PDB file of C-alpha atoms and ligand atoms in Angstrom:
ATOM      1  CA  MET A1010     242.149-125.273  45.748  1.00 65.00           C
ATOM      2  CA  SER A1011     243.392-124.170  42.315  1.00 86.00           C
ATOM      3  CA  GLU A1012     246.992-123.155  41.911  1.00 96.00           C
ATOM      4  CA  TYR A1013     248.224-119.659  41.196  1.00 97.00           C
ATOM      5  CA  ILE A1014     250.048-119.419  37.886  1.00 98.00           C
ATOM      6  CA  PRO A1015     252.160-116.248  37.633  1.00 98.00           C
ATOM      7  CA  SER A1016     252.077-114.105  34.513  1.00 98.00           C
ATOM      8  CA  PRO A1017     254.615-115.230  31.904  1.00 98.00           C
ATOM      9  CA  SER A1018     255.408-111.515  31.602  1.00 98.00           C
ATOM     10  CA  GLN A1019     258.250-111.244  34.114  1.00 98.00           C
ATOM     11  CA  TRP A1020     257.828-107.555  35.022  1.00 97.00           C
ATOM     12  CA  VAL A1021     254.167-108.205  35.712  1.00 98.00           C
ATOM     13  CA  ALA A1022     254.812-111.309  37.783  1.00 98.00           C
ATOM     14  CA  ASP A1023     257.479-109.378  39.697  1.00 98.00           C
ATOM     15  CA  GLN A1024     255.051-106.552  40.465  1.00 98.00           C
ATOM     16  CA  VAL A1025     252.431-109.008  41.737  1.00 98.00           C
ATOM     17  CA  GLU A1026     255.080-110.715  43.871  1.00 98.00           C
ATOM     18  CA  LEU A1027     256.148-107.405  45.430  1.00 98.00           C
ATOM     19  CA  TYR A1028     252.594-106.068  45.813  1.00 98.00           C
ATOM     20  CA  GLU A1029     251.076-109.194  47.326  1.00 98.00           C
ATOM     21  CA  GLY A1030     254.207-110.302  49.137  1.00 98.00           C
ATOM     22  CA  SER A1031     254.264-106.962  50.994  1.00 98.00           C
ATOM     23  CA  ASN A1032     250.518-107.203  51.788  1.00 98.00           C
ATOM     24  CA  GLY A1033     249.942-104.144  49.645  1.00 98.00           C
ATOM     25  CA  THR A1034     252.595-101.899  51.150  1.00 98.00           C
ATOM     26  CA  ASP A1035     255.109-102.039  48.280  1.00 98.00           C
ATOM     27  CA  GLY A1036     255.003-102.209  44.481  1.00 97.00           C
ATOM     28  CA  LEU A1037     251.854-100.082  44.389  1.00 98.00           C
ATOM     29  CA  THR A1038     252.603 -97.945  41.343  1.00 98.00           C
ATOM     30  CA  LEU A1039     253.301 -98.380  37.647  1.00 97.00           C
ATOM     31  CA  ARG A1040     257.096 -98.393  37.620  1.00 93.00           C
ATOM     32  CA  ASP A1041     258.273 -94.902  38.609  1.00 89.00           C
ATOM     33  CA  SER A1042     255.160 -93.139  37.280  1.00 94.00           C
ATOM     34  CA  GLY A1043     253.787 -92.710  40.783  1.00 96.00           C
ATOM     35  CA  LEU A1044     250.417 -93.796  39.380  1.00 98.00           C
ATOM     36  CA  PRO A1045     248.536 -96.315  41.545  1.00 98.00           C
ATOM     37  CA  VAL A1046     247.939 -99.911  40.538  1.00 98.00           C
ATOM     38  CA  ILE A1047     245.449-102.498  41.791  1.00 98.00           C
ATOM     39  CA  VAL A1048     245.724-106.297  41.511  1.00 98.00           C
ATOM     40  CA  VAL A1049     242.731-108.198  40.125  1.00 98.00           C
ATOM     41  CA  THR A1050     242.619-111.860  41.103  1.00 98.00           C
ATOM     42  CA  ASN A1051     240.669-113.769  38.483  1.00 98.00           C
ATOM     43  CA  ARG A1052     240.020-117.349  37.411  1.00 98.00           C
ATOM     44  CA  GLY A1053     241.614-118.732  34.242  1.00 98.00           C
ATOM     45  CA  HIS A1054     238.653-119.831  32.159  1.00 98.00           C
ATOM     46  CA  LYS A1055     240.624-122.620  30.436  1.00 98.00           C
ATOM     47  CA  THR A1056     242.940-123.789  33.214  1.00 97.00           C
ATOM     48  CA  GLY A1057     240.825-122.901  36.223  1.00 97.00           C
ATOM     49  CA  ALA A1058     244.048-121.467  37.659  1.00 98.00           C
ATOM     50  CA  ILE A1059     244.236-118.375  39.864  1.00 98.00           C
ATOM     51  CA  ARG A1060     245.515-115.443  37.815  1.00 98.00           C
ATOM     52  CA  LYS A1061     246.627-112.105  39.234  1.00 98.00           C
ATOM     53  CA  THR A1062     246.451-109.119  36.912  1.00 98.00           C
ATOM     54  CA  PRO A1063     247.799-105.702  37.907  1.00 98.00           C
ATOM     55  CA  LEU A1064     245.841-102.839  36.346  1.00 98.00           C
ATOM     56  CA  MET A1065     245.882 -99.055  36.693  1.00 98.00           C
ATOM     57  CA  LYS A1066     243.688 -97.912  39.587  1.00 98.00           C
ATOM     58  CA  VAL A1067     240.663 -96.044  38.236  1.00 98.00           C
ATOM     59  CA  ALA A1068     238.175 -95.440  41.031  1.00 98.00           C
ATOM     60  CA  ASP A1069     234.507 -94.641  40.447  1.00 98.00           C
ATOM     61  CA  GLY A1070     233.435 -94.060  44.055  1.00 98.00           C
ATOM     62  CA  PRO A1071     233.685 -97.497  45.739  1.00 98.00           C
ATOM     63  CA  SER A1072     233.850 -99.187  42.317  1.00 98.00           C
ATOM     64  CA  TYR A1073     236.808 -99.708  39.989  1.00 99.00           C
ATOM     65  CA  VAL A1074     237.066 -99.261  36.235  1.00 99.00           C
ATOM     66  CA  LEU A1075     239.105-102.036  34.568  1.00 99.00           C
ATOM     67  CA  VAL A1076     240.490-101.198  31.119  1.00 98.00           C
ATOM     68  CA  ALA A1077     241.552-104.113  28.872  1.00 98.00           C
ATOM     69  CA  SER A1078     244.030-101.958  26.973  1.00 98.00           C
ATOM     70  CA  GLN A1079     247.121-104.189  26.835  1.00 98.00           C
ATOM     71  CA  GLY A1080     249.008-101.183  25.456  1.00 97.00           C
ATOM     72  CA  GLY A1081     246.715-100.885  22.455  1.00 98.00           C
ATOM     73  CA  ALA A1082     247.543-104.369  21.166  1.00 98.00           C
ATOM     74  CA  PRO A1083     245.310-105.666  18.342  1.00 98.00           C
ATOM     75  CA  SER A1084     243.756-108.335  20.580  1.00 98.00           C
ATOM     76  CA  HIS A1085     242.156-108.309  24.006  1.00 98.00           C
ATOM     77  CA  PRO A1086     244.342-109.430  26.906  1.00 98.00           C
ATOM     78  CA  LYS A1087     243.682-112.997  28.075  1.00 98.00           C
ATOM     79  CA  TRP A1088     242.241-111.759  31.376  1.00 98.00           C
ATOM     80  CA  TYR A1089     239.383-110.179  29.402  1.00 98.00           C
ATOM     81  CA  HIS A1090     238.144-113.678  28.570  1.00 98.00           C
ATOM     82  CA  ASN A1091     238.552-114.802  32.162  1.00 98.00           C
ATOM     83  CA  LEU A1092     236.348-111.960  33.423  1.00 98.00           C
ATOM     84  CA  LYS A1093     233.722-112.651  30.773  1.00 98.00           C
ATOM     85  CA  ALA A1094     233.632-116.298  31.850  1.00 98.00           C
ATOM     86  CA  ASP A1095     233.639-115.648  35.614  1.00 98.00           C
ATOM     87  CA  PRO A1096     232.790-112.105  36.784  1.00 98.00           C
ATOM     88  CA  ASN A1097     233.680-112.810  40.401  1.00 98.00           C
ATOM     89  CA  VAL A1098     237.079-111.343  41.202  1.00 98.00           C
ATOM     90  CA  GLU A1099     239.019-110.006  44.155  1.00 98.00           C
ATOM     91  CA  ILE A1100     240.550-106.571  43.894  1.00 98.00           C
ATOM     92  CA  ARG A1101     243.515-105.663  46.033  1.00 98.00           C
ATOM     93  CA  ASP A1102     243.912-101.916  46.407  1.00 98.00           C
ATOM     94  CA  ALA A1103     247.025-101.472  48.539  1.00 98.00           C
ATOM     95  CA  THR A1104     246.268-103.120  51.908  1.00 98.00           C
ATOM     96  CA  ASP A1105     242.551-103.608  51.175  1.00 98.00           C
ATOM     97  CA  VAL A1106     241.140-106.661  49.392  1.00 98.00           C
ATOM     98  CA  PHE A1107     237.555-106.507  48.124  1.00 98.00           C
ATOM     99  CA  PRO A1108     235.372-109.304  46.709  1.00 98.00           C
ATOM    100  CA  MET A1109     233.875-107.703  43.598  1.00 98.00           C
ATOM    101  CA  ARG A1110     231.770-108.579  40.600  1.00 98.00           C
ATOM    102  CA  VAL A1111     232.637-107.187  37.166  1.00 98.00           C
ATOM    103  CA  ARG A1112     230.503-106.410  34.166  1.00 98.00           C
ATOM    104  CA  GLU A1113     231.591-105.146  30.781  1.00 98.00           C
ATOM    105  CA  VAL A1114     230.152-101.670  30.141  1.00 98.00           C
ATOM    106  CA  ILE A1115     228.645-101.376  26.657  1.00 98.00           C
ATOM    107  CA  GLU A1116     225.983 -98.682  27.039  1.00 98.00           C
ATOM    108  CA  PRO A1117     227.557 -95.628  25.313  1.00 98.00           C
ATOM    109  CA  ALA A1118     226.786 -92.953  27.924  1.00 98.00           C
ATOM    110  CA  GLU A1119     227.972 -95.080  30.863  1.00 98.00           C
ATOM    111  CA  ARG A1120     231.020 -96.277  28.932  1.00 98.00           C
ATOM    112  CA  GLY A1121     231.872 -92.688  27.955  1.00 98.00           C
ATOM    113  CA  ARG A1122     231.733 -91.507  31.546  1.00 98.00           C
ATOM    114  CA  LEU A1123     233.953 -94.379  32.731  1.00 98.00           C
ATOM    115  CA  TRP A1124     236.359 -93.986  29.785  1.00 98.00           C
ATOM    116  CA  ASP A1125     236.837 -90.316  30.712  1.00 98.00           C
ATOM    117  CA  LEU A1126     237.581 -91.311  34.320  1.00 98.00           C
ATOM    118  CA  ALA A1127     240.113 -93.863  33.064  1.00 98.00           C
ATOM    119  CA  VAL A1128     241.896 -91.415  30.743  1.00 98.00           C
ATOM    120  CA  ALA A1129     242.008 -88.827  33.532  1.00 98.00           C
ATOM    121  CA  ALA A1130     243.668 -91.406  35.789  1.00 98.00           C
ATOM    122  CA  TYR A1131     246.005 -92.761  33.089  1.00 98.00           C
ATOM    123  CA  PRO A1132     246.242 -90.572  29.939  1.00 98.00           C
ATOM    124  CA  PRO A1133     248.052 -93.205  27.797  1.00 98.00           C
ATOM    125  CA  TYR A1134     244.741 -95.114  27.549  1.00 98.00           C
ATOM    126  CA  GLN A1135     243.668 -92.518  24.953  1.00 98.00           C
ATOM    127  CA  GLU A1136     246.805 -93.103  22.881  1.00 98.00           C
ATOM    128  CA  TYR A1137     246.277 -96.863  23.102  1.00 98.00           C
ATOM    129  CA  GLN A1138     242.727 -96.489  21.776  1.00 98.00           C
ATOM    130  CA  GLU A1139     243.927 -94.276  18.922  1.00 98.00           C
ATOM    131  CA  LYS A1140     246.521 -96.801  17.797  1.00 97.00           C
ATOM    132  CA  THR A1141     244.151 -99.767  17.406  1.00 98.00           C
ATOM    133  CA  ASP A1142     240.885-100.505  15.597  1.00 97.00           C
ATOM    134  CA  ARG A1143     239.976-102.746  18.552  1.00 98.00           C
ATOM    135  CA  VAL A1144     237.465-101.035  20.853  1.00 98.00           C
ATOM    136  CA  ILE A1145     239.240-101.307  24.190  1.00 98.00           C
ATOM    137  CA  PRO A1146     236.846-103.025  26.625  1.00 98.00           C
ATOM    138  CA  VAL A1147     235.861-101.300  29.860  1.00 98.00           C
ATOM    139  CA  PHE A1148     234.601-103.185  32.896  1.00 99.00           C
ATOM    140  CA  ILE A1149     233.148-101.841  36.116  1.00 98.00           C
ATOM    141  CA  ALA A1150     233.920-103.821  39.253  1.00 99.00           C
ATOM    142  CA  GLU A1151     231.277-103.397  41.942  1.00 98.00           C
ATOM    143  CA  ALA A1152     231.212-104.614  45.527  1.00 97.00           C
ATOM    144  CA  ARG A1153     229.579-107.971  46.088  1.00 94.00           C
ATOM    145  CA  ASN A1154     228.581-109.027  49.555  1.00 74.00           C
TER     146      ASN A1154
HETATM  147  N1  F42 B 756     247.137-104.199  31.361  1.00 53.38           N
HETATM  148  C1  F42 B 756     245.981-103.619  30.891  1.00 53.38           C
HETATM  149  O1  F42 B 756     245.359-104.167  29.973  1.00 53.38           O
HETATM  150  N2  F42 B 756     245.503-102.448  31.436  1.00 53.38           N
HETATM  151  C2  F42 B 756     246.150-101.806  32.448  1.00 53.38           C
HETATM  152  O2  F42 B 756     245.672-100.774  32.941  1.00 53.38           O
HETATM  153  C3  F42 B 756     247.380-102.386  32.942  1.00 53.38           C
HETATM  154  C4  F42 B 756     248.125-101.807  33.975  1.00 53.38           C
HETATM  155  C5  F42 B 756     249.261-102.464  34.507  1.00 53.38           C
HETATM  156  C6  F42 B 756     249.978-101.937  35.600  1.00 53.38           C
HETATM  157  C7  F42 B 756     251.062-102.623  36.155  1.00 53.38           C
HETATM  158  C8  F42 B 756     251.449-103.869  35.610  1.00 53.38           C
HETATM  159  O3  F42 B 756     252.466-104.560  36.150  1.00 53.38           O
HETATM  160  C9  F42 B 756     250.763-104.399  34.508  1.00 53.38           C
HETATM  161  C10 F42 B 756     249.665-103.707  33.940  1.00 53.38           C
HETATM  162  N3  F42 B 756     248.964-104.228  32.868  1.00 53.38           N
HETATM  163  C11 F42 B 756     247.829-103.608  32.377  1.00 53.38           C
HETATM  164  C12 F42 B 756     249.357-105.521  32.263  1.00 53.38           C
HETATM  165  C13 F42 B 756     248.390-106.623  32.742  1.00 53.38           C
HETATM  166  O4  F42 B 756     248.696-106.948  34.076  1.00 53.38           O
HETATM  167  C14 F42 B 756     248.512-107.872  31.869  1.00 53.38           C
HETATM  168  O5  F42 B 756     249.807-108.410  31.984  1.00 53.38           O
HETATM  169  C15 F42 B 756     248.257-107.563  30.414  1.00 53.38           C
HETATM  170  O6  F42 B 756     247.024-106.862  30.285  1.00 53.38           O
HETATM  171  C16 F42 B 756     248.171-108.831  29.586  1.00 53.38           C
HETATM  172  O7  F42 B 756     247.163-109.659  30.163  1.00 53.38           O
HETATM  173  P1  F42 B 756     247.095-111.204  29.752  1.00 53.38           P
HETATM  174  O8  F42 B 756     246.040-111.825  30.639  1.00 53.38           O
HETATM  175  O9  F42 B 756     246.961-111.341  28.279  1.00 53.38           O
HETATM  176  O10 F42 B 756     248.529-111.736  30.242  1.00 53.38           O
HETATM  177  C17 F42 B 756     249.283-112.702  29.507  1.00 53.38           C
HETATM  178  C18 F42 B 756     250.703-112.225  29.461  1.00 53.38           C
HETATM  179  C19 F42 B 756     249.180-114.025  30.248  1.00 53.38           C
HETATM  180  O11 F42 B 756     249.132-114.026  31.473  1.00 53.38           O
HETATM  181  N4  F42 B 756     249.100-115.108  29.480  1.00 53.38           N
HETATM  182  C20 F42 B 756     249.072-116.446  30.074  1.00 53.38           C
HETATM  183  C21 F42 B 756     249.903-117.373  29.218  1.00 53.38           C
HETATM  184  O12 F42 B 756     250.268-118.431  29.750  1.00 53.38           O
HETATM  185  O13 F42 B 756     250.140-117.011  28.050  1.00 53.38           O
HETATM  186  C22 F42 B 756     247.638-116.983  30.125  1.00 53.38           C
HETATM  187  C23 F42 B 756     246.809-116.168  31.077  1.00 53.38           C
HETATM  188  C24 F42 B 756     245.411-116.672  31.257  1.00 53.38           C
HETATM  189  O14 F42 B 756     244.614-116.013  31.892  1.00 53.38           O
HETATM  190  N5  F42 B 756     245.049-117.882  30.693  1.00 53.38           N
HETATM  191  C25 F42 B 756     243.681-118.362  30.840  1.00 53.38           C
HETATM  192  C26 F42 B 756     243.619-119.583  31.755  1.00 53.38           C
HETATM  193  O15 F42 B 756     242.663-120.381  31.634  1.00 53.38           O
HETATM  194  O16 F42 B 756     244.502-119.709  32.635  1.00 53.38           O
HETATM  195  C27 F42 B 756     243.126-118.649  29.441  1.00 53.38           C
HETATM  196  C28 F42 B 756     242.932-117.349  28.733  1.00 53.38           C
HETATM  197  C29 F42 B 756     242.607-117.592  27.249  1.00 53.38           C
HETATM  198  O17 F42 B 756     241.479-117.216  26.830  1.00 53.38           O
HETATM  199  O18 F42 B 756     243.484-118.169  26.555  1.00 53.38           O
END
């Protein structure tokens, strides 16, 4: 069984601790924004470690849209590379945990529809995209049985 390595970003690790430690009954929003957050459990593609990545909740029916924004930083977040290497993740949405499979959405029409959903759920995504030349990757996480 691989070990869980917390994020070196303290506020992120703290949110995961609160969210998971409360079985999804506390720590469910982005600070005091009131906006819902999910936790994506993914596999470190270099260490093989368990990584837990909180992301804004963007629902597309039973699926989730995962936006590798990292605040509009010039490079993709590390978890992007994990998902590309191993698309099998678990998504915790409050008290529910779903085994899901992710795929990066490249096709322009599908990506546009999902991007609009994401910006509607969390408007800063648009500002992040405007402040970087990097095309912010969008994944869709779909149920896997
Ligand atoms: N980030 C987003 O990109 N989008 C969001 O919508 C979002 C929402 C959000 C809400 C609440 C919250 O608490 C955090 C939120 N974040 C959001 C931040 C997100 O959780 C991540 O912290 C952020 O995106 C940065 O992701 P990261 O994977 O780059 O994290 C860094 C800090 C990190 O964990 N680095 C580790 C380290 O030791 O430096 C390595 C992590 C890792 O996965 N390593 C891999 C391994 O094998 O273990 C190797 C990866 C590689 O290719 O090097």
